[in-house]
Coordinates of C-alpha atoms in Angstrom, one line a residue:
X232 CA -30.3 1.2 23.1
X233 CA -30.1 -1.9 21.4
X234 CA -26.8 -2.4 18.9
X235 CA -26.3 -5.2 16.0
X236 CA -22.8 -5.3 14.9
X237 CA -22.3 -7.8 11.8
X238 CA -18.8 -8.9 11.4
X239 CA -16.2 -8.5 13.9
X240 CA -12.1 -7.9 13.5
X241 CA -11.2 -4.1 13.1
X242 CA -13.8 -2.5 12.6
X243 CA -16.9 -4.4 14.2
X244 CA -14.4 -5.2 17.4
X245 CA -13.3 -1.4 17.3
X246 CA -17.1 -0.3 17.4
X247 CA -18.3 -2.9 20.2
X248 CA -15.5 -1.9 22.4
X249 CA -15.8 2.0 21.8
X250 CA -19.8 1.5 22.6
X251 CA -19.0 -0.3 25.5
X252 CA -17.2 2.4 26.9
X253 CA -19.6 4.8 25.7
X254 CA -22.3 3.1 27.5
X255 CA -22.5 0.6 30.2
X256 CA -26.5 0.3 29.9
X257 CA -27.0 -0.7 25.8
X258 CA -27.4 -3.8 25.0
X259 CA -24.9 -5.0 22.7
X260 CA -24.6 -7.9 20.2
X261 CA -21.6 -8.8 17.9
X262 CA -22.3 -11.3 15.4
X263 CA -19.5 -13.5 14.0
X264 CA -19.7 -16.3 11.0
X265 CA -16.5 -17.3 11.8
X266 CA -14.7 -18.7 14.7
X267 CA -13.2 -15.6 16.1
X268 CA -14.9 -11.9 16.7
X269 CA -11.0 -10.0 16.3
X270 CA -7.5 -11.6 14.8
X271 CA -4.7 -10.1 13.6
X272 CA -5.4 -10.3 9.5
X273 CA -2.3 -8.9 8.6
X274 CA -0.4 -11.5 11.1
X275 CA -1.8 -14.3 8.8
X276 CA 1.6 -14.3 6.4
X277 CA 3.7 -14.3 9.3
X278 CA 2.0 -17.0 11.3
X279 CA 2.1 -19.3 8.3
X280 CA 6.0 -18.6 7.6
X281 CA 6.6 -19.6 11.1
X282 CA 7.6 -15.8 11.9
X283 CA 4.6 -15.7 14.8
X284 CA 4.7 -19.0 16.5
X285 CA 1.7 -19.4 18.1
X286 CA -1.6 -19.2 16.6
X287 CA -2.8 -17.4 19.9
X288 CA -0.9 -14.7 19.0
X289 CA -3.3 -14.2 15.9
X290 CA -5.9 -13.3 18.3
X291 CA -6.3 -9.8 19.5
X292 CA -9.7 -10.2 21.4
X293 CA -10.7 -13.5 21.9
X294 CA -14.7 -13.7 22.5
X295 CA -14.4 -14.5 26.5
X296 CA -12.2 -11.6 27.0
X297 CA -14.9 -9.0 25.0
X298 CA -17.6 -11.0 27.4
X299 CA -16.0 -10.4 30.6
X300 CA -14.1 -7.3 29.8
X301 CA -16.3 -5.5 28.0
X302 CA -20.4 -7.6 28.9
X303 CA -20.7 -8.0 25.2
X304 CA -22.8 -10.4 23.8
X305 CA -20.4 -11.9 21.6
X306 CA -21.4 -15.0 19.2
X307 CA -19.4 -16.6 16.6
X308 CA -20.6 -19.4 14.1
X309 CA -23.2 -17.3 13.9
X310 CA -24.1 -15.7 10.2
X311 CA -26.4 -13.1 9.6
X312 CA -28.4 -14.0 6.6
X313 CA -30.9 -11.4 6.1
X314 CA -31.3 -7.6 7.4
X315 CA -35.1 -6.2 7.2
X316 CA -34.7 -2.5 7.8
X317 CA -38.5 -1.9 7.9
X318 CA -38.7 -4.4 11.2
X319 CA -35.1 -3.2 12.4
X320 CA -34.2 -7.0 12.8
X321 CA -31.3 -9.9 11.7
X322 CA -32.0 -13.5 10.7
X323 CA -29.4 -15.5 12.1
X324 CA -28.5 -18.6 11.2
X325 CA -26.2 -20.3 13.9
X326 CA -24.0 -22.8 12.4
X327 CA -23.8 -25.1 15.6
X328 CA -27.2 -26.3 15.3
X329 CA -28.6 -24.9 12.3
X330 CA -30.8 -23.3 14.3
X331 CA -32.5 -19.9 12.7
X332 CA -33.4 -17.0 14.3
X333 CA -34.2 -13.1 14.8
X334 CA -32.7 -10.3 16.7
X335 CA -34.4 -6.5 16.7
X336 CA -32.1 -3.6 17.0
X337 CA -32.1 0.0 17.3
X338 CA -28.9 0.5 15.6
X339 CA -27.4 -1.8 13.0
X340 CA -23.9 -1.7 12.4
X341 CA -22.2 -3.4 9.0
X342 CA -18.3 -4.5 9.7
X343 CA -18.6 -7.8 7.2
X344 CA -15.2 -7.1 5.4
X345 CA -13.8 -8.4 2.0
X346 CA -13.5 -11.7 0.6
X347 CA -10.7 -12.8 -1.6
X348 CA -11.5 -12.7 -5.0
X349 CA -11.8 -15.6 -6.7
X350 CA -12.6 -15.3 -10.2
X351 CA -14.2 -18.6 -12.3
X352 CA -10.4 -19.9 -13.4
X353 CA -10.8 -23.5 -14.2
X354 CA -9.6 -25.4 -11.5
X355 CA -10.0 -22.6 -8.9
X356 CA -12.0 -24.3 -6.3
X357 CA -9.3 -27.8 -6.1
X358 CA -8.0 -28.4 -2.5
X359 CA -4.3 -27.5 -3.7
X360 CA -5.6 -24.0 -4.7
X361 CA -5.7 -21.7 -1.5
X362 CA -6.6 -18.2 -0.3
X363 CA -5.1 -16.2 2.9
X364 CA -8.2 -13.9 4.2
X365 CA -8.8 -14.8 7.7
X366 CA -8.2 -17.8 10.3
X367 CA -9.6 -20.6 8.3
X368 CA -7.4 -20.2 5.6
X369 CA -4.3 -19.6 7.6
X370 CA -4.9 -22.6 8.9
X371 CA -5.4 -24.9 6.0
X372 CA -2.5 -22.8 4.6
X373 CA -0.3 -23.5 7.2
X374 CA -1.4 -26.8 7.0
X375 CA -0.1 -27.3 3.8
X376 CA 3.2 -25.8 4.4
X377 CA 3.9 -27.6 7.6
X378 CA 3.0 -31.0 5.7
X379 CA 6.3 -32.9 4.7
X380 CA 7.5 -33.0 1.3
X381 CA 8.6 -35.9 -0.5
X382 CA 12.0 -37.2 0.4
X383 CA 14.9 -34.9 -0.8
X384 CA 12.6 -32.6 -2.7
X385 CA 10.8 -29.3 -1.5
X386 CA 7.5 -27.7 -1.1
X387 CA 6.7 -25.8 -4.8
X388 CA 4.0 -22.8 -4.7
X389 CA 2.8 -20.7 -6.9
X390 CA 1.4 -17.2 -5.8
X391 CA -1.1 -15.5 -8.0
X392 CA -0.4 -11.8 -7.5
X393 CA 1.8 -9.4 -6.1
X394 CA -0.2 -7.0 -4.0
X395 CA 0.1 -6.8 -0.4
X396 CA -0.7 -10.2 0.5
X397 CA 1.1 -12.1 -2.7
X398 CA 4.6 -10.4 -1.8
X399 CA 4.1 -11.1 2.4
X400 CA 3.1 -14.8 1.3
X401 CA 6.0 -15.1 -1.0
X402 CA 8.3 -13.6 1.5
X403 CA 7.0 -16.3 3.5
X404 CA 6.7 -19.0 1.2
X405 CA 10.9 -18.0 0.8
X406 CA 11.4 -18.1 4.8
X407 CA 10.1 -21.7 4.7
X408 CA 12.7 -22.8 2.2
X409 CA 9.4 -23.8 -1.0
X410 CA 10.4 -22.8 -4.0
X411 CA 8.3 -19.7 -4.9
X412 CA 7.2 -18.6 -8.3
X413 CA 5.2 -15.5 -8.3
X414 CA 2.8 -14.5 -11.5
X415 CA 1.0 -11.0 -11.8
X416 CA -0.7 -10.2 -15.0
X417 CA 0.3 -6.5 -14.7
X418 CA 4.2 -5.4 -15.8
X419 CA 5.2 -4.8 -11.6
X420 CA 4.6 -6.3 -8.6
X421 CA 3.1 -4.1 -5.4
X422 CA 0.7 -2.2 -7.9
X423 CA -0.5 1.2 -5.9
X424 CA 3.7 2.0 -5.8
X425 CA 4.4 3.7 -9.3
X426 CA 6.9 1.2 -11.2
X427 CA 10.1 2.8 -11.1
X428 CA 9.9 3.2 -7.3
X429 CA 9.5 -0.5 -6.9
X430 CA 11.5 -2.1 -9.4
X431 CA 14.4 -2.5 -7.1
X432 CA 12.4 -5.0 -5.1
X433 CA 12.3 -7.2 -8.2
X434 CA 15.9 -7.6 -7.9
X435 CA 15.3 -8.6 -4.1
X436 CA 12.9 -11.4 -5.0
X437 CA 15.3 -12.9 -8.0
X438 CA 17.9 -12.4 -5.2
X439 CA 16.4 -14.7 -2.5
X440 CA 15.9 -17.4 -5.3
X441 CA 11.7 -16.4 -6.7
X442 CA 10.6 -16.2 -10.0
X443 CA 8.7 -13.6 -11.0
X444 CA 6.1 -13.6 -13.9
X445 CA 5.5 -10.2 -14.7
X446 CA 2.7 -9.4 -17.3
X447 CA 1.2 -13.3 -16.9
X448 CA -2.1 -14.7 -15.9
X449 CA -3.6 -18.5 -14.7
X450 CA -5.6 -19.4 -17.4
X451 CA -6.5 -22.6 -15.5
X452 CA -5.3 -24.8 -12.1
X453 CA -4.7 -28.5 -13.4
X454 CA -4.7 -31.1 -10.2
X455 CA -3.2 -34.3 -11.5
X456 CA -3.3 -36.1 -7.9
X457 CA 0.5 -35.8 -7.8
X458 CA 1.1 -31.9 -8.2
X459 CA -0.7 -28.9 -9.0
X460 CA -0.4 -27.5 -13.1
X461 CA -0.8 -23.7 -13.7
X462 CA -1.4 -23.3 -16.9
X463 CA -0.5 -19.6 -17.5
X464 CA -1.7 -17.2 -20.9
X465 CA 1.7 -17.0 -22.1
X466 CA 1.5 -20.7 -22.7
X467 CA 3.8 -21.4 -19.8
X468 CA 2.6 -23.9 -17.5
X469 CA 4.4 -23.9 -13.6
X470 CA 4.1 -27.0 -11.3
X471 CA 3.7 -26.9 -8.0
X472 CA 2.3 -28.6 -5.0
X473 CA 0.0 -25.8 -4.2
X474 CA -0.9 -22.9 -5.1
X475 CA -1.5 -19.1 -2.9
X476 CA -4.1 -16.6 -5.0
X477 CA -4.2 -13.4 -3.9
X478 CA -5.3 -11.0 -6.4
X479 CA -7.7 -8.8 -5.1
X480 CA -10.8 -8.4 -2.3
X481 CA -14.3 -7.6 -3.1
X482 CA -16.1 -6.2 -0.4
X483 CA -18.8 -8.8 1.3
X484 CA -21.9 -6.5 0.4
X485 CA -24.7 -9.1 -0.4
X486 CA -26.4 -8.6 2.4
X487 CA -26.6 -4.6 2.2
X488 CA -27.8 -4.9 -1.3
X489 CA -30.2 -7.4 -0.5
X490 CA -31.1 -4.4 2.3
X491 CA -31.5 -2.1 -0.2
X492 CA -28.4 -0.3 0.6
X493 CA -26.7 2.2 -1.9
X494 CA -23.6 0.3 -2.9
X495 CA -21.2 2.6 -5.1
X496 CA -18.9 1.3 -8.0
X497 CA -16.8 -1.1 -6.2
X498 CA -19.2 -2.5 -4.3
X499 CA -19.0 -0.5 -0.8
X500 CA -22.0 0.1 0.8
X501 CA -22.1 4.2 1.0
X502 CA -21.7 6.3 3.9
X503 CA -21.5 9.8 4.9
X504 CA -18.6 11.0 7.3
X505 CA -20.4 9.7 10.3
X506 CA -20.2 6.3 8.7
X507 CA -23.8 6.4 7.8
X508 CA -25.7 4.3 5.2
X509 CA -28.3 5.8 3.2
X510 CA -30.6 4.3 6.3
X511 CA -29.8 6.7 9.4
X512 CA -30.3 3.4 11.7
X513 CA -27.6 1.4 9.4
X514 CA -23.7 1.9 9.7
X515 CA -20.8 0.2 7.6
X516 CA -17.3 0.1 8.5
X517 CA -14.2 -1.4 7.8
X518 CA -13.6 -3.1 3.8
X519 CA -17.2 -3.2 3.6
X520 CA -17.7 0.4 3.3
X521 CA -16.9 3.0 0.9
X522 CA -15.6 6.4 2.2
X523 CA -13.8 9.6 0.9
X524 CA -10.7 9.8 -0.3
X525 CA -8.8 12.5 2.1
X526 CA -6.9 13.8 -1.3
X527 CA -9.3 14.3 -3.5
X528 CA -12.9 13.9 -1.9
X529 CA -14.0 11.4 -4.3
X530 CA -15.6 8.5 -3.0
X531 CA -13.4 5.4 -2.7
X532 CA -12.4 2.0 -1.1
X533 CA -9.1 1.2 0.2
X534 CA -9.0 -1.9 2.4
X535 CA -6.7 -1.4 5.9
X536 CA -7.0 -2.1 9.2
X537 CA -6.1 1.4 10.6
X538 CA -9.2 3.2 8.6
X539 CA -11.3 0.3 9.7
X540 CA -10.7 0.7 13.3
X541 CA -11.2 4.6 13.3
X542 CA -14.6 3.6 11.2
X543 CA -15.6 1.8 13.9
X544 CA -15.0 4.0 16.7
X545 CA -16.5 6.6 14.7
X546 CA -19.6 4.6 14.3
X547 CA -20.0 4.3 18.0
X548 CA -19.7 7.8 18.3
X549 CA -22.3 8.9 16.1
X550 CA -24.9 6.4 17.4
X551 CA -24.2 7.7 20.9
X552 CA -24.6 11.4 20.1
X553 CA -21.0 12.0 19.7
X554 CA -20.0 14.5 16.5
X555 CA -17.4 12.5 15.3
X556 CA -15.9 12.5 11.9
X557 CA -14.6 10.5 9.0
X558 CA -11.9 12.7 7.9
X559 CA -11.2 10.0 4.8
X560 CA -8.7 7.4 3.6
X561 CA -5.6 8.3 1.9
X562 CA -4.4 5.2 1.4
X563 CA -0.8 5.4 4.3
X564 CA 0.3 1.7 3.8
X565 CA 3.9 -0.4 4.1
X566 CA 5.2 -4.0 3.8
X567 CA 8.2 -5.8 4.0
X568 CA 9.9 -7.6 1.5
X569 CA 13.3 -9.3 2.5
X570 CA 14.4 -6.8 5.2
X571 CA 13.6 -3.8 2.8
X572 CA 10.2 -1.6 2.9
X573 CA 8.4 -0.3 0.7
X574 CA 5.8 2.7 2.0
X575 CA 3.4 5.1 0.2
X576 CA 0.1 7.8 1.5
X577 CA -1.9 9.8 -0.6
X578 CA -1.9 9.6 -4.6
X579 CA 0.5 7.9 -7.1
X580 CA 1.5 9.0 -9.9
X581 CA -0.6 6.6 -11.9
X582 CA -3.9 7.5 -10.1
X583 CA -3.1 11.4 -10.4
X584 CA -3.0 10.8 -14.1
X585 CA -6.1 8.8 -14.3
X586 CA -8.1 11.9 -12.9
X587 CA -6.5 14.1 -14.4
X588 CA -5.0 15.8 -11.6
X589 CA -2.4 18.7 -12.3
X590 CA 0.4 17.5 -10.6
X591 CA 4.4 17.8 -10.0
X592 CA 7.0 15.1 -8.8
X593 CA 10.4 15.5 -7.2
X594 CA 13.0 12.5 -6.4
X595 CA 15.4 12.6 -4.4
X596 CA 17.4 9.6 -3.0
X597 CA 19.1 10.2 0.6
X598 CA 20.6 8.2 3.5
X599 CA 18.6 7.1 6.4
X600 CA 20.7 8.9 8.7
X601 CA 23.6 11.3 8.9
X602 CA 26.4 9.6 6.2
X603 CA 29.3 9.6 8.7
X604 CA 28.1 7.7 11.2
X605 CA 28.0 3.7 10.8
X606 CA 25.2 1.7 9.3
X607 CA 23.2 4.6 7.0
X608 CA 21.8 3.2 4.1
X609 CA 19.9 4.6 1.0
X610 CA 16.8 5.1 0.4
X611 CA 14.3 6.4 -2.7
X612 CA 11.6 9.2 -1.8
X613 CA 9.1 10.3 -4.7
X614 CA 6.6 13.3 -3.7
X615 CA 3.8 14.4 -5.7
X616 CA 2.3 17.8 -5.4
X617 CA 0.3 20.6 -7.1
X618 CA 2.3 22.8 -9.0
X619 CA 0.4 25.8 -8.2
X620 CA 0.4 25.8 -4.2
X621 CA 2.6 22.8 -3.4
X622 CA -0.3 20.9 -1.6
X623 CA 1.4 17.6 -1.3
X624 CA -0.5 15.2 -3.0
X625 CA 1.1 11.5 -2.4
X626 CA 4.8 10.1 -1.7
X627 CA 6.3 6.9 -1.9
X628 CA 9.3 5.5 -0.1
X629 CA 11.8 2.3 -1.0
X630 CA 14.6 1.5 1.6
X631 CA 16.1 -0.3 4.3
X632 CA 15.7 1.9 7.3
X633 CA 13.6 5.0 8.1
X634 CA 11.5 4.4 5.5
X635 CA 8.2 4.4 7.9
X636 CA 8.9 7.8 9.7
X637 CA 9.0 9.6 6.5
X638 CA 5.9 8.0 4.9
X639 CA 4.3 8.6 8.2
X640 CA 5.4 12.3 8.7
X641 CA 4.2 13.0 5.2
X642 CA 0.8 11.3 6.4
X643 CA 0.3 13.4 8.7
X644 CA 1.2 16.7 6.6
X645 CA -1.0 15.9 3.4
X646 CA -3.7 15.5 7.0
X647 CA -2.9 18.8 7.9
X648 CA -3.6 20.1 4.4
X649 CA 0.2 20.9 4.2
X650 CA 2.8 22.1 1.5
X651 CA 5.9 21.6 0.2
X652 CA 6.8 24.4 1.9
X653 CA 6.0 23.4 5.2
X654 CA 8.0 20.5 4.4
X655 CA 11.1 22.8 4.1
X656 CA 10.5 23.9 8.4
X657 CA 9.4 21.0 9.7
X658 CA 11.8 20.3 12.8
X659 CA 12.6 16.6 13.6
X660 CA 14.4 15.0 15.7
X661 CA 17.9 14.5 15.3
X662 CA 21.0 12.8 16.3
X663 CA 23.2 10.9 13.8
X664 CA 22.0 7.5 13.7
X665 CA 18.4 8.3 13.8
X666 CA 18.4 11.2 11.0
X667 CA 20.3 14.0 9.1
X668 CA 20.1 17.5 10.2
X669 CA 18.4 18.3 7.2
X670 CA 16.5 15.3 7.4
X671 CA 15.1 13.5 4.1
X672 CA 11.8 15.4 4.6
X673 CA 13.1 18.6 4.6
X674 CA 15.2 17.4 1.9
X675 CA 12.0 16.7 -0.5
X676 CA 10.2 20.2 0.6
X677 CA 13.9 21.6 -0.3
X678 CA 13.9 20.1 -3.7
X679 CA 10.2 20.7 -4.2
X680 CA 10.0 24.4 -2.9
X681 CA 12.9 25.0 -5.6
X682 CA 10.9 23.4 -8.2
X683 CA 7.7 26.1 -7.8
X684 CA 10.3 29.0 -7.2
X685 CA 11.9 28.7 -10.2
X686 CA 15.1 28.0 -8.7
X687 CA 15.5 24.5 -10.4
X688 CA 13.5 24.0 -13.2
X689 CA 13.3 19.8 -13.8
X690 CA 12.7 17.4 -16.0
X691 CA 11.7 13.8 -15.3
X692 CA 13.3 10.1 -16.7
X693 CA 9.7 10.4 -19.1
X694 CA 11.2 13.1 -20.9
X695 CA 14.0 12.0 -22.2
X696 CA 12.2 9.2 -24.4
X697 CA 10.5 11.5 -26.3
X698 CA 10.9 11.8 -30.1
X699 CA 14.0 13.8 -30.6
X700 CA 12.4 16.3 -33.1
X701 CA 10.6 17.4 -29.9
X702 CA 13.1 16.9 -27.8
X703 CA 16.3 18.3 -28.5
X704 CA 18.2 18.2 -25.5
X705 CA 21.9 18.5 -24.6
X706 CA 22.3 15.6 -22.2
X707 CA 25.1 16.9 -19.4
X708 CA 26.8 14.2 -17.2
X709 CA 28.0 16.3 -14.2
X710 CA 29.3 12.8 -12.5
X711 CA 32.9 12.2 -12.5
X712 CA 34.6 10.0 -15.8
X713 CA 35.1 7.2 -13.7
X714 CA 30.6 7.4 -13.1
X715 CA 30.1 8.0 -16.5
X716 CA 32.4 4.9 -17.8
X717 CA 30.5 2.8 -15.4
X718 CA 27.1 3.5 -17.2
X719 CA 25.6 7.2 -18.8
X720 CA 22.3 8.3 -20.4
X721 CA 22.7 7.5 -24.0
X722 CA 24.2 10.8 -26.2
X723 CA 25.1 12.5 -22.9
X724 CA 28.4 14.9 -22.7
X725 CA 30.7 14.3 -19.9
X726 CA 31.6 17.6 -18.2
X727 CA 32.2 16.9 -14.6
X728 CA 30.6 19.3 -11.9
X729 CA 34.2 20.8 -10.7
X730 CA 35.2 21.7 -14.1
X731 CA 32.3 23.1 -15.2
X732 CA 32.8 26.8 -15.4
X733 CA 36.2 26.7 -17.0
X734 CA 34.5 24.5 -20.3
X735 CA 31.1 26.5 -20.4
X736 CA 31.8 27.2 -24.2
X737 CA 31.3 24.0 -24.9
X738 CA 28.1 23.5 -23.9
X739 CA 25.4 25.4 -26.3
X740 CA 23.2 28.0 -26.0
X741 CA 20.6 27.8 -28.1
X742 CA 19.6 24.5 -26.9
X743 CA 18.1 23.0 -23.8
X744 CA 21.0 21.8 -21.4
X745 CA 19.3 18.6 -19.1
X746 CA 21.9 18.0 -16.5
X747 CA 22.2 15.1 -14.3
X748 CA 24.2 13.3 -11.7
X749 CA 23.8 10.0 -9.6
X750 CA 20.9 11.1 -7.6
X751 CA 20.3 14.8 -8.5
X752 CA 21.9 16.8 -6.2
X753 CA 25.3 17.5 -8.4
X754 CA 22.6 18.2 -10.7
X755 CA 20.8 21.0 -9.0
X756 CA 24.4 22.2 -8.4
X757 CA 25.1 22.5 -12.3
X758 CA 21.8 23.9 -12.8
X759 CA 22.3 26.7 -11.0
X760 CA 25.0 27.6 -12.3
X761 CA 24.4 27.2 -15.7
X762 CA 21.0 29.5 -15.4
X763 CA 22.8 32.5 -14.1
X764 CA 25.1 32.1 -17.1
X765 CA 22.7 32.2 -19.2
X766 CA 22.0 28.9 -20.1
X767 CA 17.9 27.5 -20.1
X768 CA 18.9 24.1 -17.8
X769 CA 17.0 21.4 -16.4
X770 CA 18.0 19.2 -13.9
X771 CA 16.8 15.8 -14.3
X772 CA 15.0 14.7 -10.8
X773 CA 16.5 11.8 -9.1
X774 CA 19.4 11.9 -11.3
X775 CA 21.0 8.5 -13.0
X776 CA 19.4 6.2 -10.5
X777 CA 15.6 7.2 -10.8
X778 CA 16.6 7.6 -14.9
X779 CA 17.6 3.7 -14.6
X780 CA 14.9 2.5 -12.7
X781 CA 12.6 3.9 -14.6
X782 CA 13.4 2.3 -18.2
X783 CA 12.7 -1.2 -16.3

């Protein structure tokens, strides 16, 4: 057995090192344009903001450990410039010498990635205007920020977009003391999150001294030999000494169209669950590829280095006899900004209403871990389900602390093909500075489990901008006066919780009663109460501090 392997990193390093150990006998090359077969992509920021020290540490598998460990023929500066599936053979084109060449194979495996996208901005292509995808441009990036400014002035960047990358760049741009201004043409930043779950982390970034540029594009990059101009479509122009752009990847698929390779909408080269192209010799992995969404089903392509790996391996496994499969991407991802996370897996909201998905959310905002003991701090938690069996659907996490285990436990439920109801018995661990006794998972299935029982009929932040001839509403406060001074939904009553049933004949009856608190559980309180009164009562998820979020 003879195995090609294009492109190396996650998933063409993942499948070398899984065939290896499948077989000691195949003969197996990995092919590598670049300098490196397997770094650390999402180590890049941090080794350019001076966070990882050593560019070593960037390097999860340099080449001579996969030769000696592992008896791989491993060759960087060495591209691949044309697959023939009908002669099962590579043209090579190694950049040391410019020599060209061929290489059969028996099984062809696809790992070339993404490439930043780079659309034809005026100005684009200038030596101050840099990318962050692999080594090479870590290291003219870091470069750049290394370099000494002028006397008594700092480094200025501007970073185009506010994805994953732009807000770990900025973050970095901030730890090396350059003045950071961010532009995104859309109206957040970190667009899979829904908006109102990550506005808070605007606040962050004007915080540690960025400015943000929401709903604002480059129009063109103007070097003047002295600084870099962004000329910007509101008419703004920013000046820097460089600028980061990092809006977007677009999978590297030239070759497998070239091939003759079914490509799907975004560009991924199609596979089946065993990581199959349309060609039973040919395998893609990694951000090359397009999968399924493990959600819906649909085809899709989602770029991370945990889905990549498992592609690999699974690759490996097929081509060796093994029946392993793809069980689909739902998108678990995190990242840092400023000592606070932001974490998400399955749907958002946005993309749910884009399909058209029938779908119900629930907010609740608790503490990290049990409130008495020292150091808990808050967190938001957003789930999205089906309102006709509770399958969970997606959820979203903003906090300080604890913010991975939840996303992660969620992971593995909406894996499991779990409910909301499951969510109310699942047993974690506990002791109070690691969790709650009702921990924030059970929490959500709590809140959610009410929601399809009846027990707490909601209404969401979305509601309550509605025209008022469709949506008359009594607006109860349930907070304290002192809460309600500080800031109230606009025409809301003030009728705290512990009074309640002594003034219940002034609240009305032939109206809808949305109640609400601080976060929603004083809410949930007064609903129930108020429905077995006789009241029709809805308690308004998430409570003031979703409500507020939410108009920004």
């Amino acid at each position: 057995m003879k195995i090609v392997i294009i492109g190396g990193v996650a998933g063409g390093a993942s499948a070398a090192a899984r065939a290896r150990r499948l077989s000691e006998d195949a003969e197996i090359i990995l092919l590598e344009r670049g300098p490196e077969p397997s770094f650390a992509n999402c180590g890049l920021p941090y080794y350019v903001g001076g966070l990882i020290e050593s560019r070593d540490k960037l390097l999860v598998a340099p080449a001579e450990r996969l030769r000696a460990r592992y008896r791989l023929d491993v060759r960087t500066g060495n591209e691949v410039i044309r697959i023939d599936r009908d002669e099962q053979t590579v043209t090579i084109r190694d950049h040391a010498d410019g020599r060209v060449y061929e290489e059969t194979y028996d099984k062809l495996i696809i790992a070339t990635g993404a490439s930043a996208f780079k659309p034809p901005t005026p100005g684009i292509d200038g030596d101050r205007v840099l990318s962050l995808r692999d080594l090479p441009d870590a290291d003219r990036l870091h470069a750049r920020v290394t370099a000494n400014a002028k006397p008594g002035k700092a480094l200025r960047v501007a970073v185009i977009g506010a994805g994953f990358i732009g807000i770990e760049v900025v973050e970095n741009m901030v730890h090396r003391n350059i003045e950071t201004t961010l532009v995104e043409r859309g109206d957040q930043i970190l667009p899979p999150w829904d908006r109102e779950m990550i506005s808070p982390l605007i606040e962050l970034l004007h915080q540690r001294g960025v400015q943000v540029r929401l709903n604002d594009s480059v129009t063109s990059f103007e070097d003047t030999g002295e600084e870099l101009v962004v000329h910007l479509q509101s008419g703004e122009t920013l000046r820097a000494d460089f600028a980061v752009v990092a809006i977007g990847v677009r999978p590297e698929n030239s070759l497998a169209i070239a091939a003759g390779l079914k490509c799907g909408k975004g560009g991924g080269i199609q596979t089946n669950e065993h990581m199959q192209t349309n060609d039973p010799n040919v395998y893609a992995v990694g951000d090359v590829a397009e999968v399924r969404d493990a959600v819906t089903g649909e085809p899709t392509q989602i770029p991370l280095a945990g889905p990549a790996n498992r592609q690999g391996r699974i690759a490996a496994d097929h081509i060796f006899g093994r029946d392993s499969i793809y069980r689909g991407t739902q998108g678990t991802a995190i990242v840092g900004v400023f000592g606070h996370a932001a974490a998400m897996t399955g749907h958002s909201e946005k993309v749910l209403v884009r399909s058209g998905r029938a779908y119900e959310k629930i907010y609740i905002h608790p503490a990290d871990h049990a409130g008495y003991y020292p150091g808990a701090t808050a967190m938001s938690l957003k789930l999205l389900f089906d309102p006709s069996d509770g399958k969970i659907l997606g959820a979203q996490a903003v906090g300080i602390n604890g913010v991975d285990k939840r996303i992660d436990v969620i992971a593995v439920a909406i894996q499991a093909r779990m409910t909301v109801y499951d969510l109310e018995e699942v047993e974690l661990c506990y002791a109070p500075q690691y969790g709650s006794a009702k921990d924030p998972i059970n929490m959500a299935g709590f809140v959610a489990s009410s929601v399809l029982r009846g027990d707490q009929p909601v209404m969401h932040s979305h509601d309550l901008n509605m025209p008022s001839d469709s949506n008359d509403r009594f607006i109860l406060d349930v907070r304290t006066p002192t809460e309600f001074d500080a800031g109230h939904i606009a025409a809301a009553t003030n009728v705290p919780l512990d009074e309640l049933r002594d003034r219940l004949d002034e609240l009305p009856r032939d109206r809808v009663i949305a109640a609400y608190c601080k976060v929603g559980q004083r809410g949930y309180m007064a609903t129930r109460l108020l429905a077995q009164k006789g009241f029709e009562v809805e308690n308004l998820s998430g409570g003031f501090t979703t409500y507020e979020r939410a108009k920004h």
